[in-house]
mmCIF file of C-alpha atoms and ligand atoms in Angstrom:
data_model
loop_
_atom_site.group_PDB
_atom_site.id
_atom_site.type_symbol
_atom_site.label_atom_id
_atom_site.label_comp_id
_atom_site.label_asym_id
_atom_site.label_seq_id
_atom_site.Cartn_x
_atom_site.Cartn_y
_atom_site.Cartn_z
ATOM 1 C CA MET A 78 -110.346 -106.632 95.521
ATOM 2 C CA THR A 79 -111.474 -109.681 93.478
ATOM 3 C CA THR A 80 -110.928 -113.390 94.046
ATOM 4 C CA HIS A 81 -110.880 -116.136 91.393
ATOM 5 C CA ALA A 82 -110.396 -119.901 91.579
ATOM 6 C CA PRO A 83 -108.780 -120.772 88.216
ATOM 7 C CA GLN A 84 -107.815 -124.285 89.329
ATOM 8 C CA ALA A 85 -109.584 -126.476 91.875
ATOM 9 C CA GLY A 86 -108.209 -125.592 95.318
ATOM 10 C CA GLN A 87 -106.197 -122.550 94.147
ATOM 11 C CA ALA A 88 -107.540 -119.080 94.981
ATOM 12 C CA VAL A 89 -106.119 -116.000 93.250
ATOM 13 C CA THR A 90 -106.816 -112.715 94.995
ATOM 14 C CA LEU A 91 -106.320 -109.480 93.077
ATOM 15 C CA PRO A 92 -106.044 -106.536 95.487
ATOM 16 C CA THR A 93 -105.857 -102.977 94.164
ATOM 17 C CA THR A 94 -103.882 -101.391 97.034
ATOM 18 C CA LEU A 95 -100.726 -102.388 98.887
ATOM 19 C CA ASP A 96 -102.582 -102.550 102.211
ATOM 20 C CA GLU A 97 -105.277 -104.783 100.709
ATOM 21 C CA ALA A 98 -102.544 -107.108 99.459
ATOM 22 C CA VAL A 99 -100.942 -107.254 102.897
ATOM 23 C CA ALA A 100 -104.367 -107.932 104.467
ATOM 24 C CA ALA A 101 -105.005 -110.731 101.949
ATOM 25 C CA LEU A 102 -101.669 -112.337 102.854
ATOM 26 C CA ALA A 103 -102.494 -112.034 106.561
ATOM 27 C CA ALA A 104 -105.871 -113.686 105.967
ATOM 28 C CA MET A 105 -104.271 -116.563 103.987
ATOM 29 C CA PRO A 106 -100.860 -117.325 105.537
ATOM 30 C CA ALA A 107 -100.202 -120.030 102.899
ATOM 31 C CA ALA A 108 -100.747 -117.575 100.027
ATOM 32 C CA VAL A 109 -97.797 -116.458 97.910
ATOM 33 C CA PRO A 110 -97.539 -112.992 96.323
ATOM 34 C CA VAL A 111 -97.047 -112.931 92.565
ATOM 35 C CA ALA A 112 -96.068 -109.885 90.500
ATOM 36 C CA GLY A 113 -94.960 -110.574 86.896
ATOM 37 C CA GLY A 114 -94.770 -114.310 87.604
ATOM 38 C CA THR A 115 -91.571 -114.782 85.558
ATOM 39 C CA ASP A 116 -89.680 -116.432 88.441
ATOM 40 C CA LEU A 117 -92.645 -117.766 90.385
ATOM 41 C CA MET A 118 -94.308 -119.556 87.473
ATOM 42 C CA ALA A 119 -90.973 -121.141 86.523
ATOM 43 C CA ALA A 120 -90.859 -122.590 90.059
ATOM 44 C CA VAL A 121 -94.489 -123.757 89.784
ATOM 45 C CA ASN A 122 -93.944 -125.293 86.349
ATOM 46 C CA SER A 123 -90.855 -127.186 87.529
ATOM 47 C CA GLY A 124 -92.788 -128.541 90.518
ATOM 48 C CA GLN A 125 -90.599 -126.762 93.118
ATOM 49 C CA LEU A 126 -93.540 -124.714 94.375
ATOM 50 C CA ARG A 127 -97.215 -125.629 94.748
ATOM 51 C CA PRO A 128 -98.974 -122.583 96.220
ATOM 52 C CA THR A 129 -102.553 -123.222 97.299
ATOM 53 C CA ALA A 130 -103.365 -119.508 96.971
ATOM 54 C CA LEU A 131 -101.857 -116.535 95.139
ATOM 55 C CA VAL A 132 -102.092 -112.814 95.854
ATOM 56 C CA GLY A 133 -101.580 -111.047 92.509
ATOM 57 C CA LEU A 134 -99.858 -107.652 92.749
ATOM 58 C CA GLY A 135 -100.447 -106.617 89.128
ATOM 59 C CA ARG A 136 -103.470 -104.393 89.796
ATOM 60 C CA ILE A 137 -101.827 -102.259 92.487
ATOM 61 C CA SER A 138 -101.300 -99.047 90.543
ATOM 62 C CA GLU A 139 -99.587 -97.229 93.467
ATOM 63 C CA ILE A 140 -96.483 -99.459 93.069
ATOM 64 C CA ARG A 141 -96.301 -99.373 89.279
ATOM 65 C CA GLY A 142 -94.782 -95.900 88.978
ATOM 66 C CA TRP A 143 -92.225 -93.664 90.659
ATOM 67 C CA GLN A 144 -92.082 -90.295 92.383
ATOM 68 C CA TYR A 145 -89.440 -87.897 93.688
ATOM 69 C CA GLN A 146 -89.203 -87.175 97.398
ATOM 70 C CA ASP A 147 -86.541 -85.400 99.511
ATOM 71 C CA GLY A 148 -83.650 -85.835 97.058
ATOM 72 C CA HIS A 149 -84.586 -89.446 96.372
ATOM 73 C CA ALA A 150 -86.567 -91.385 93.788
ATOM 74 C CA LEU A 151 -89.206 -93.704 95.204
ATOM 75 C CA LEU A 152 -89.554 -96.603 92.765
ATOM 76 C CA GLY A 153 -92.656 -98.787 93.008
ATOM 77 C CA ALA A 154 -91.905 -102.493 93.435
ATOM 78 C CA GLY A 155 -94.306 -103.195 90.559
ATOM 79 C CA LEU A 156 -92.210 -101.306 87.987
ATOM 80 C CA THR A 157 -91.276 -103.653 85.156
ATOM 81 C CA HIS A 158 -87.785 -103.964 83.720
ATOM 82 C CA ALA A 159 -89.155 -102.392 80.516
ATOM 83 C CA ARG A 160 -90.484 -99.305 82.328
ATOM 84 C CA MET A 161 -87.176 -98.886 84.153
ATOM 85 C CA GLY A 162 -85.326 -98.936 80.811
ATOM 86 C CA ALA A 163 -83.447 -102.136 81.739
ATOM 87 C CA ARG A 164 -82.781 -103.195 78.170
ATOM 88 C CA ALA A 165 -80.467 -106.086 79.062
ATOM 89 C CA ALA A 166 -82.776 -107.927 81.491
ATOM 90 C CA GLY A 167 -83.810 -110.978 79.501
ATOM 91 C CA PRO A 168 -85.952 -111.195 76.348
ATOM 92 C CA PRO A 169 -88.798 -108.666 75.751
ATOM 93 C CA GLN A 170 -91.556 -110.810 77.316
ATOM 94 C CA ILE A 171 -89.513 -111.034 80.547
ATOM 95 C CA ARG A 172 -88.758 -107.291 80.504
ATOM 96 C CA ASN A 173 -92.463 -106.504 80.034
ATOM 97 C CA ALA A 174 -93.623 -108.741 82.905
ATOM 98 C CA GLY A 175 -90.735 -109.043 85.394
ATOM 99 C CA THR A 176 -90.728 -106.446 88.169
ATOM 100 C CA LEU A 177 -88.258 -104.706 90.415
ATOM 101 C CA GLY A 178 -89.870 -106.173 93.558
ATOM 102 C CA GLY A 179 -89.781 -109.687 92.125
ATOM 103 C CA ASN A 180 -86.136 -109.275 91.164
ATOM 104 C CA ILE A 181 -85.271 -108.246 94.725
ATOM 105 C CA ALA A 182 -87.432 -110.852 96.473
ATOM 106 C CA SER A 183 -86.086 -113.649 94.257
ATOM 107 C CA ALA A 184 -82.559 -112.399 95.099
ATOM 108 C CA ALA A 185 -81.031 -114.556 92.355
ATOM 109 C CA PRO A 186 -77.285 -113.873 91.938
ATOM 110 C CA THR A 187 -78.063 -112.996 88.303
ATOM 111 C CA GLY A 188 -80.696 -110.391 89.212
ATOM 112 C CA ASP A 189 -79.672 -107.334 87.195
ATOM 113 C CA ALA A 190 -81.271 -104.806 89.536
ATOM 114 C CA LEU A 191 -79.297 -106.036 92.541
ATOM 115 C CA PRO A 192 -75.784 -104.666 91.823
ATOM 116 C CA VAL A 193 -77.353 -101.385 90.703
ATOM 117 C CA LEU A 194 -79.264 -101.065 93.982
ATOM 118 C CA ALA A 195 -76.175 -102.128 95.957
ATOM 119 C CA ALA A 196 -74.044 -99.425 94.285
ATOM 120 C CA LEU A 197 -76.766 -96.856 94.925
ATOM 121 C CA GLU A 198 -77.053 -98.005 98.562
ATOM 122 C CA ALA A 199 -80.807 -98.199 98.048
ATOM 123 C CA THR A 200 -83.284 -98.942 100.814
ATOM 124 C CA LEU A 201 -86.539 -100.892 100.728
ATOM 125 C CA ILE A 202 -89.838 -99.672 102.088
ATOM 126 C CA ILE A 203 -91.641 -102.707 103.397
ATOM 127 C CA ALA A 204 -95.426 -102.747 103.847
ATOM 128 C CA GLY A 205 -96.777 -104.726 106.775
ATOM 129 C CA PRO A 206 -100.087 -105.421 108.495
ATOM 130 C CA GLY A 207 -102.199 -102.501 109.715
ATOM 131 C CA GLY A 208 -100.628 -100.004 107.303
ATOM 132 C CA ALA A 209 -97.182 -100.416 108.932
ATOM 133 C CA ARG A 210 -94.131 -99.346 106.932
ATOM 134 C CA ARG A 211 -90.502 -100.054 107.774
ATOM 135 C CA GLU A 212 -87.302 -99.371 105.889
ATOM 136 C CA MET A 213 -84.199 -101.520 105.459
ATOM 137 C CA PRO A 214 -81.103 -101.369 103.241
ATOM 138 C CA VAL A 215 -81.387 -103.639 100.202
ATOM 139 C CA SER A 216 -78.016 -105.106 101.211
ATOM 140 C CA HIS A 217 -79.477 -106.307 104.542
ATOM 141 C CA LEU A 218 -82.152 -108.325 102.748
ATOM 142 C CA LEU A 219 -79.688 -109.754 100.220
ATOM 143 C CA ALA A 220 -77.197 -110.714 102.951
ATOM 144 C CA GLY A 221 -79.921 -112.334 105.069
ATOM 145 C CA MET A 222 -79.289 -109.883 107.938
ATOM 146 C CA GLU A 223 -82.967 -108.926 107.798
ATOM 147 C CA MET A 224 -85.842 -110.862 106.270
ATOM 148 C CA LEU A 225 -89.344 -110.133 105.047
ATOM 149 C CA ARG A 226 -91.688 -111.189 107.843
ATOM 150 C CA GLY A 227 -94.805 -113.232 107.105
ATOM 151 C CA GLY A 228 -97.372 -111.147 105.212
ATOM 152 C CA GLU A 229 -94.943 -108.297 104.407
ATOM 153 C CA LEU A 230 -94.406 -106.984 100.888
ATOM 154 C CA ILE A 231 -91.748 -104.853 99.262
ATOM 155 C CA GLY A 232 -93.634 -101.660 98.444
ATOM 156 C CA TYR A 233 -91.008 -99.245 97.188
ATOM 157 C CA VAL A 234 -87.298 -98.862 96.638
ATOM 158 C CA ARG A 235 -85.710 -95.572 97.684
ATOM 159 C CA VAL A 236 -82.659 -94.515 95.669
ATOM 160 C CA PRO A 237 -80.669 -91.289 96.071
ATOM 161 C CA LEU A 238 -80.684 -88.769 93.203
ATOM 162 C CA LEU A 239 -76.960 -88.290 92.606
ATOM 163 C CA HIS A 240 -77.222 -86.153 89.435
ATOM 164 C CA ALA A 241 -74.254 -87.975 87.894
ATOM 165 C CA PRO A 242 -73.662 -90.880 85.497
ATOM 166 C CA GLN A 243 -74.699 -94.383 86.548
ATOM 167 C CA ILE A 244 -73.480 -97.298 84.452
ATOM 168 C CA PHE A 245 -74.537 -100.946 84.396
ATOM 169 C CA LEU A 246 -72.637 -103.421 82.229
ATOM 170 C CA LYS A 247 -73.061 -107.154 82.051
ATOM 171 C CA ALA A 248 -71.377 -110.070 80.315
ATOM 172 C CA THR A 249 -73.684 -112.919 79.344
ATOM 173 C CA GLY A 250 -71.445 -115.450 77.637
ATOM 174 C CA ARG A 251 -73.716 -115.378 74.566
ATOM 175 C CA THR A 252 -74.970 -112.828 72.075
ATOM 176 C CA GLY A 253 -78.341 -111.196 72.739
ATOM 177 C CA PRO A 254 -80.103 -110.887 76.082
ATOM 178 C CA GLY A 255 -79.323 -113.481 78.683
ATOM 179 C CA ARG A 256 -78.528 -113.945 82.346
ATOM 180 C CA ALA A 257 -75.340 -112.324 83.562
ATOM 181 C CA VAL A 258 -72.130 -114.277 83.979
ATOM 182 C CA ALA A 259 -70.745 -111.154 85.605
ATOM 183 C CA SER A 260 -72.035 -107.612 85.893
ATOM 184 C CA VAL A 261 -70.787 -104.289 87.219
ATOM 185 C CA ALA A 262 -72.815 -101.302 88.388
ATOM 186 C CA LEU A 263 -70.933 -98.090 88.981
ATOM 187 C CA VAL A 264 -72.225 -94.737 90.191
ATOM 188 C CA LEU A 265 -70.473 -91.432 90.727
ATOM 189 C CA ASP A 266 -71.354 -89.347 93.757
ATOM 190 C CA PRO A 267 -69.877 -85.921 92.914
ATOM 191 C CA ALA A 268 -71.182 -84.236 96.077
ATOM 192 C CA ARG A 269 -69.127 -86.637 98.211
ATOM 193 C CA ARG A 270 -66.426 -87.086 95.568
ATOM 194 C CA GLY A 271 -67.163 -90.786 95.708
ATOM 195 C CA VAL A 272 -67.275 -93.776 93.390
ATOM 196 C CA ARG A 273 -69.521 -96.695 94.298
ATOM 197 C CA CYS A 274 -69.260 -100.000 92.507
ATOM 198 C CA ALA A 275 -70.943 -103.387 92.886
ATOM 199 C CA VAL A 276 -70.142 -106.612 91.081
ATOM 200 C CA GLY A 277 -73.060 -108.936 90.387
ATOM 201 C CA ALA A 278 -73.612 -112.589 89.413
ATOM 202 C CA ILE A 279 -70.260 -113.983 90.611
ATOM 203 C CA ALA A 280 -71.373 -114.537 94.215
ATOM 204 C CA PRO A 281 -74.705 -115.119 95.985
ATOM 205 C CA MET A 282 -75.067 -111.363 96.518
ATOM 206 C CA PRO A 283 -73.486 -108.270 94.904
ATOM 207 C CA LEU A 284 -69.938 -107.564 96.099
ATOM 208 C CA ARG A 285 -68.707 -104.038 96.941
ATOM 209 C CA PRO A 286 -64.939 -103.560 96.427
ATOM 210 C CA LEU A 287 -64.785 -100.743 99.001
ATOM 211 C CA ASP A 288 -60.987 -100.288 99.032
ATOM 212 C CA ALA A 289 -60.895 -100.023 95.233
ATOM 213 C CA GLU A 290 -63.737 -97.466 95.302
ATOM 214 C CA GLN A 291 -61.929 -95.249 97.826
ATOM 215 C CA TRP A 292 -58.581 -95.642 96.081
ATOM 216 C CA VAL A 293 -59.874 -94.604 92.656
ATOM 217 C CA ALA A 294 -62.031 -91.751 93.991
ATOM 218 C CA ARG A 295 -58.819 -90.035 95.177
ATOM 219 C CA LEU A 296 -57.310 -90.294 91.671
ATOM 220 C CA ILE A 297 -60.188 -88.524 89.921
ATOM 221 C CA ASP A 298 -59.706 -84.829 89.291
ATOM 222 C CA TRP A 299 -63.215 -83.832 90.398
ATOM 223 C CA ASP A 300 -62.573 -80.120 89.711
ATOM 224 C CA ASN A 301 -61.303 -80.651 86.177
ATOM 225 C CA ASN A 302 -64.151 -82.351 84.309
ATOM 226 C CA ARG A 303 -63.740 -85.538 86.377
ATOM 227 C CA THR A 304 -60.615 -86.672 84.563
ATOM 228 C CA ILE A 305 -58.388 -89.626 85.358
ATOM 229 C CA VAL A 306 -55.229 -91.015 83.762
ATOM 230 C CA PRO A 307 -55.750 -94.174 81.632
ATOM 231 C CA GLU A 308 -53.328 -96.196 83.809
ATOM 232 C CA ALA A 309 -55.576 -95.586 86.829
ATOM 233 C CA LEU A 310 -58.610 -96.795 84.887
ATOM 234 C CA HIS A 311 -56.805 -100.004 84.043
ATOM 235 C CA ALA A 312 -55.546 -100.465 87.606
ATOM 236 C CA PHE A 313 -59.082 -99.903 88.953
ATOM 237 C CA GLY A 314 -60.370 -102.808 86.844
ATOM 238 C CA GLU A 315 -57.635 -105.099 88.168
ATOM 239 C CA TYR A 316 -58.199 -103.899 91.757
ATOM 240 C CA VAL A 317 -61.951 -104.586 91.589
ATOM 241 C CA ALA A 318 -61.434 -108.019 90.027
ATOM 242 C CA ALA A 319 -58.770 -109.077 92.551
ATOM 243 C CA ALA A 320 -60.937 -107.858 95.440
ATOM 244 C CA CYS A 321 -63.922 -109.894 94.246
ATOM 245 C CA ILE A 322 -62.011 -112.951 92.989
ATOM 246 C CA PRO A 323 -58.926 -113.193 95.218
ATOM 247 C CA ASP A 324 -55.829 -115.302 94.539
ATOM 248 C CA ALA A 325 -55.895 -118.886 95.727
ATOM 249 C CA VAL A 326 -54.840 -119.509 99.338
ATOM 250 C CA PRO A 327 -51.076 -120.287 99.626
ATOM 251 C CA GLY A 328 -50.222 -123.944 100.268
ATOM 252 C CA VAL A 329 -48.275 -125.098 103.366
ATOM 253 C CA ASP A 330 -45.023 -124.559 101.450
ATOM 254 C CA GLY A 331 -45.990 -120.928 100.819
ATOM 255 C CA SER A 332 -46.555 -121.343 97.061
ATOM 256 C CA VAL A 333 -49.709 -119.802 95.598
ATOM 257 C CA PRO A 334 -51.547 -122.220 93.258
ATOM 258 C CA GLU A 335 -52.721 -120.898 89.875
ATOM 259 C CA LEU A 336 -56.422 -120.078 89.657
ATOM 260 C CA PRO A 337 -58.314 -122.452 87.315
ATOM 261 C CA PRO A 338 -58.624 -121.057 83.741
ATOM 262 C CA ALA A 339 -62.402 -120.478 84.072
ATOM 263 C CA VAL A 340 -61.860 -118.404 87.222
ATOM 264 C CA LEU A 341 -59.032 -116.442 85.586
ATOM 265 C CA HIS A 342 -61.354 -115.762 82.645
ATOM 266 C CA LEU A 343 -64.086 -114.530 85.008
ATOM 267 C CA ARG A 344 -61.550 -112.296 86.744
ATOM 268 C CA ARG A 345 -60.515 -110.785 83.418
ATOM 269 C CA THR A 346 -64.194 -110.245 82.554
ATOM 270 C CA VAL A 347 -64.856 -108.423 85.825
ATOM 271 C CA ALA A 348 -61.722 -106.297 85.338
ATOM 272 C CA ALA A 349 -62.837 -105.308 81.826
ATOM 273 C CA LEU A 350 -66.391 -104.482 82.957
ATOM 274 C CA ALA A 351 -65.182 -102.365 85.900
ATOM 275 C CA ARG A 352 -62.635 -100.507 83.757
ATOM 276 C CA ARG A 353 -65.209 -99.793 81.036
ATOM 277 C CA ALA A 354 -67.893 -98.794 83.534
ATOM 278 C CA LEU A 355 -65.640 -96.225 85.196
ATOM 279 C CA GLY A 356 -64.378 -94.992 81.819
ATOM 280 C CA ARG A 357 -67.929 -94.449 80.578
ATOM 281 C CA ALA A 358 -69.053 -92.803 83.795
ATOM 282 C CA LEU A 359 -66.188 -90.312 83.572
ATOM 283 C CA SER A 360 -66.341 -89.691 79.811
HETATM 284 C C1 FAD B 14 -86.138 -116.627 80.403
HETATM 285 C C2 FAD B 14 -85.821 -115.727 81.568
HETATM 286 C C3 FAD B 14 -84.784 -114.803 81.448
HETATM 287 C C4 FAD B 14 -84.490 -113.963 82.500
HETATM 288 N N1 FAD B 14 -83.467 -113.067 82.347
HETATM 289 C C5 FAD B 14 -83.192 -112.218 83.362
HETATM 290 C C6 FAD B 14 -82.150 -111.251 83.222
HETATM 291 O O1 FAD B 14 -81.461 -111.162 82.198
HETATM 292 N N2 FAD B 14 -81.918 -110.419 84.263
HETATM 293 C C7 FAD B 14 -82.646 -110.503 85.422
HETATM 294 O O2 FAD B 14 -82.394 -109.705 86.333
HETATM 295 N N3 FAD B 14 -83.623 -111.403 85.579
HETATM 296 C C8 FAD B 14 -83.914 -112.257 84.594
HETATM 297 N N4 FAD B 14 -84.903 -113.192 84.751
HETATM 298 C C9 FAD B 14 -85.546 -113.312 86.083
HETATM 299 C C10 FAD B 14 -86.854 -112.531 86.292
HETATM 300 O O3 FAD B 14 -87.409 -112.020 85.143
HETATM 301 C C11 FAD B 14 -86.649 -111.418 87.307
HETATM 302 O O4 FAD B 14 -86.119 -111.864 88.500
HETATM 303 C C12 FAD B 14 -87.961 -110.641 87.561
HETATM 304 O O5 FAD B 14 -87.589 -109.340 87.921
HETATM 305 C C13 FAD B 14 -88.861 -111.232 88.637
HETATM 306 O O6 FAD B 14 -89.986 -110.374 88.787
HETATM 307 P P1 FAD B 14 -91.475 -110.925 88.736
HETATM 308 O O7 FAD B 14 -92.350 -109.748 88.905
HETATM 309 O O8 FAD B 14 -91.701 -111.763 87.525
HETATM 310 O O9 FAD B 14 -91.469 -111.837 90.041
HETATM 311 P P2 FAD B 14 -92.459 -113.033 90.372
HETATM 312 O O10 FAD B 14 -92.086 -114.224 89.567
HETATM 313 O O11 FAD B 14 -93.870 -112.585 90.347
HETATM 314 O O12 FAD B 14 -92.057 -113.260 91.909
HETATM 315 C C14 FAD B 14 -90.748 -113.695 92.241
HETATM 316 C C15 FAD B 14 -90.657 -113.835 93.775
HETATM 317 O O13 FAD B 14 -90.759 -112.557 94.369
HETATM 318 C C16 FAD B 14 -91.873 -112.502 95.271
HETATM 319 N N5 FAD B 14 -92.399 -111.150 95.121
HETATM 320 C C17 FAD B 14 -92.769 -110.521 93.971
HETATM 321 N N6 FAD B 14 -93.088 -109.233 94.216
HETATM 322 C C18 FAD B 14 -92.933 -109.043 95.549
HETATM 323 C C19 FAD B 14 -93.095 -107.920 96.421
HETATM 324 N N7 FAD B 14 -93.489 -106.719 95.974
HETATM 325 N N8 FAD B 14 -92.843 -108.095 97.738
HETATM 326 C C20 FAD B 14 -92.416 -109.286 98.207
HETATM 327 N N9 FAD B 14 -92.236 -110.385 97.442
HETATM 328 C C21 FAD B 14 -92.486 -110.256 96.128
HETATM 329 C C22 FAD B 14 -92.805 -113.618 94.829
HETATM 330 O O14 FAD B 14 -93.584 -114.109 95.902
HETATM 331 C C23 FAD B 14 -91.792 -114.666 94.368
HETATM 332 O O15 FAD B 14 -91.278 -115.348 95.471
HETATM 333 C C24 FAD B 14 -85.229 -114.041 83.703
HETATM 334 C C25 FAD B 14 -86.279 -114.959 83.834
HETATM 335 C C26 FAD B 14 -86.569 -115.801 82.784
HETATM 336 C C27 FAD B 14 -87.714 -116.774 82.946
#
């Protein structure tokens, strides 16, 4: 482990193992972990954050790769978007630096990894003091049901190997890479004859349209090349969109007000993404 002081009063510690990083955070409770720095440095540059010490995670090789274990893939939190093949996550410099762990810890609604992990029902392996490890569903962290305790780090993300197509589509509102206006992750789970879908960017955390998932899973002919009639594909898109962006609440006279045009547009976008995602997964 090495320590630098690039600016007066700011120490940067560069541990080479996860446990060293946790120990460094325990020794300096005011220190902030930094991985690729794409979110953190934006906060520093805008004056929102003034950390007196940083614990850099970039030299921890154990979290920069992945391995297979008990029917799951164990993804290191230090994997970059580029190494995960996430071609739509920002411009190349962001994809080369930004990490999976940073994406999760930032928990921005536009985080591209988040709907994917929600659809996969992924869990986090959290490293704590004294070599402790605990596991929690990603959705618990994103919903605020469980938090990272002081000095803890996201070490790995455990995702099931489903041996079936997994699709992520996002709409950005502009050409080229950009932050999502809406996104849809969809995975097939042939062993359970299930479809799992999560909609990102339109709410503070990814939304799971559970009724739509169960409804459409029953319409797929799992024994016949996973086929579905086109009308069901279309209806699935509408079902997902209406579940995530419901109609306005009826007024006292019972009439239902029209949704504003921008919301209707977003609903149509989500419907199109969900329909296409399921179509591609089944094709
Ligand atoms: C121009 C631009 C475009 C972008 N476009 C996209 C996009 O299209 N899609 C997208 O998803 N994101 C996008 N981002 C956001 C960003 O790149 C991602 O959120 C990235 O994955 C963050 O990872 P990082 O390693 O850079 O995190 P950092 O900036 O290093 O850290 C972010 C936060 O996570 C914490 N942290 C980091 N690693 C850990 C860990 N292992 N355990 C606990 N806490 C940790 C840090 O303390 C900090 O609070 C964009 C950012 C920019 C600046």
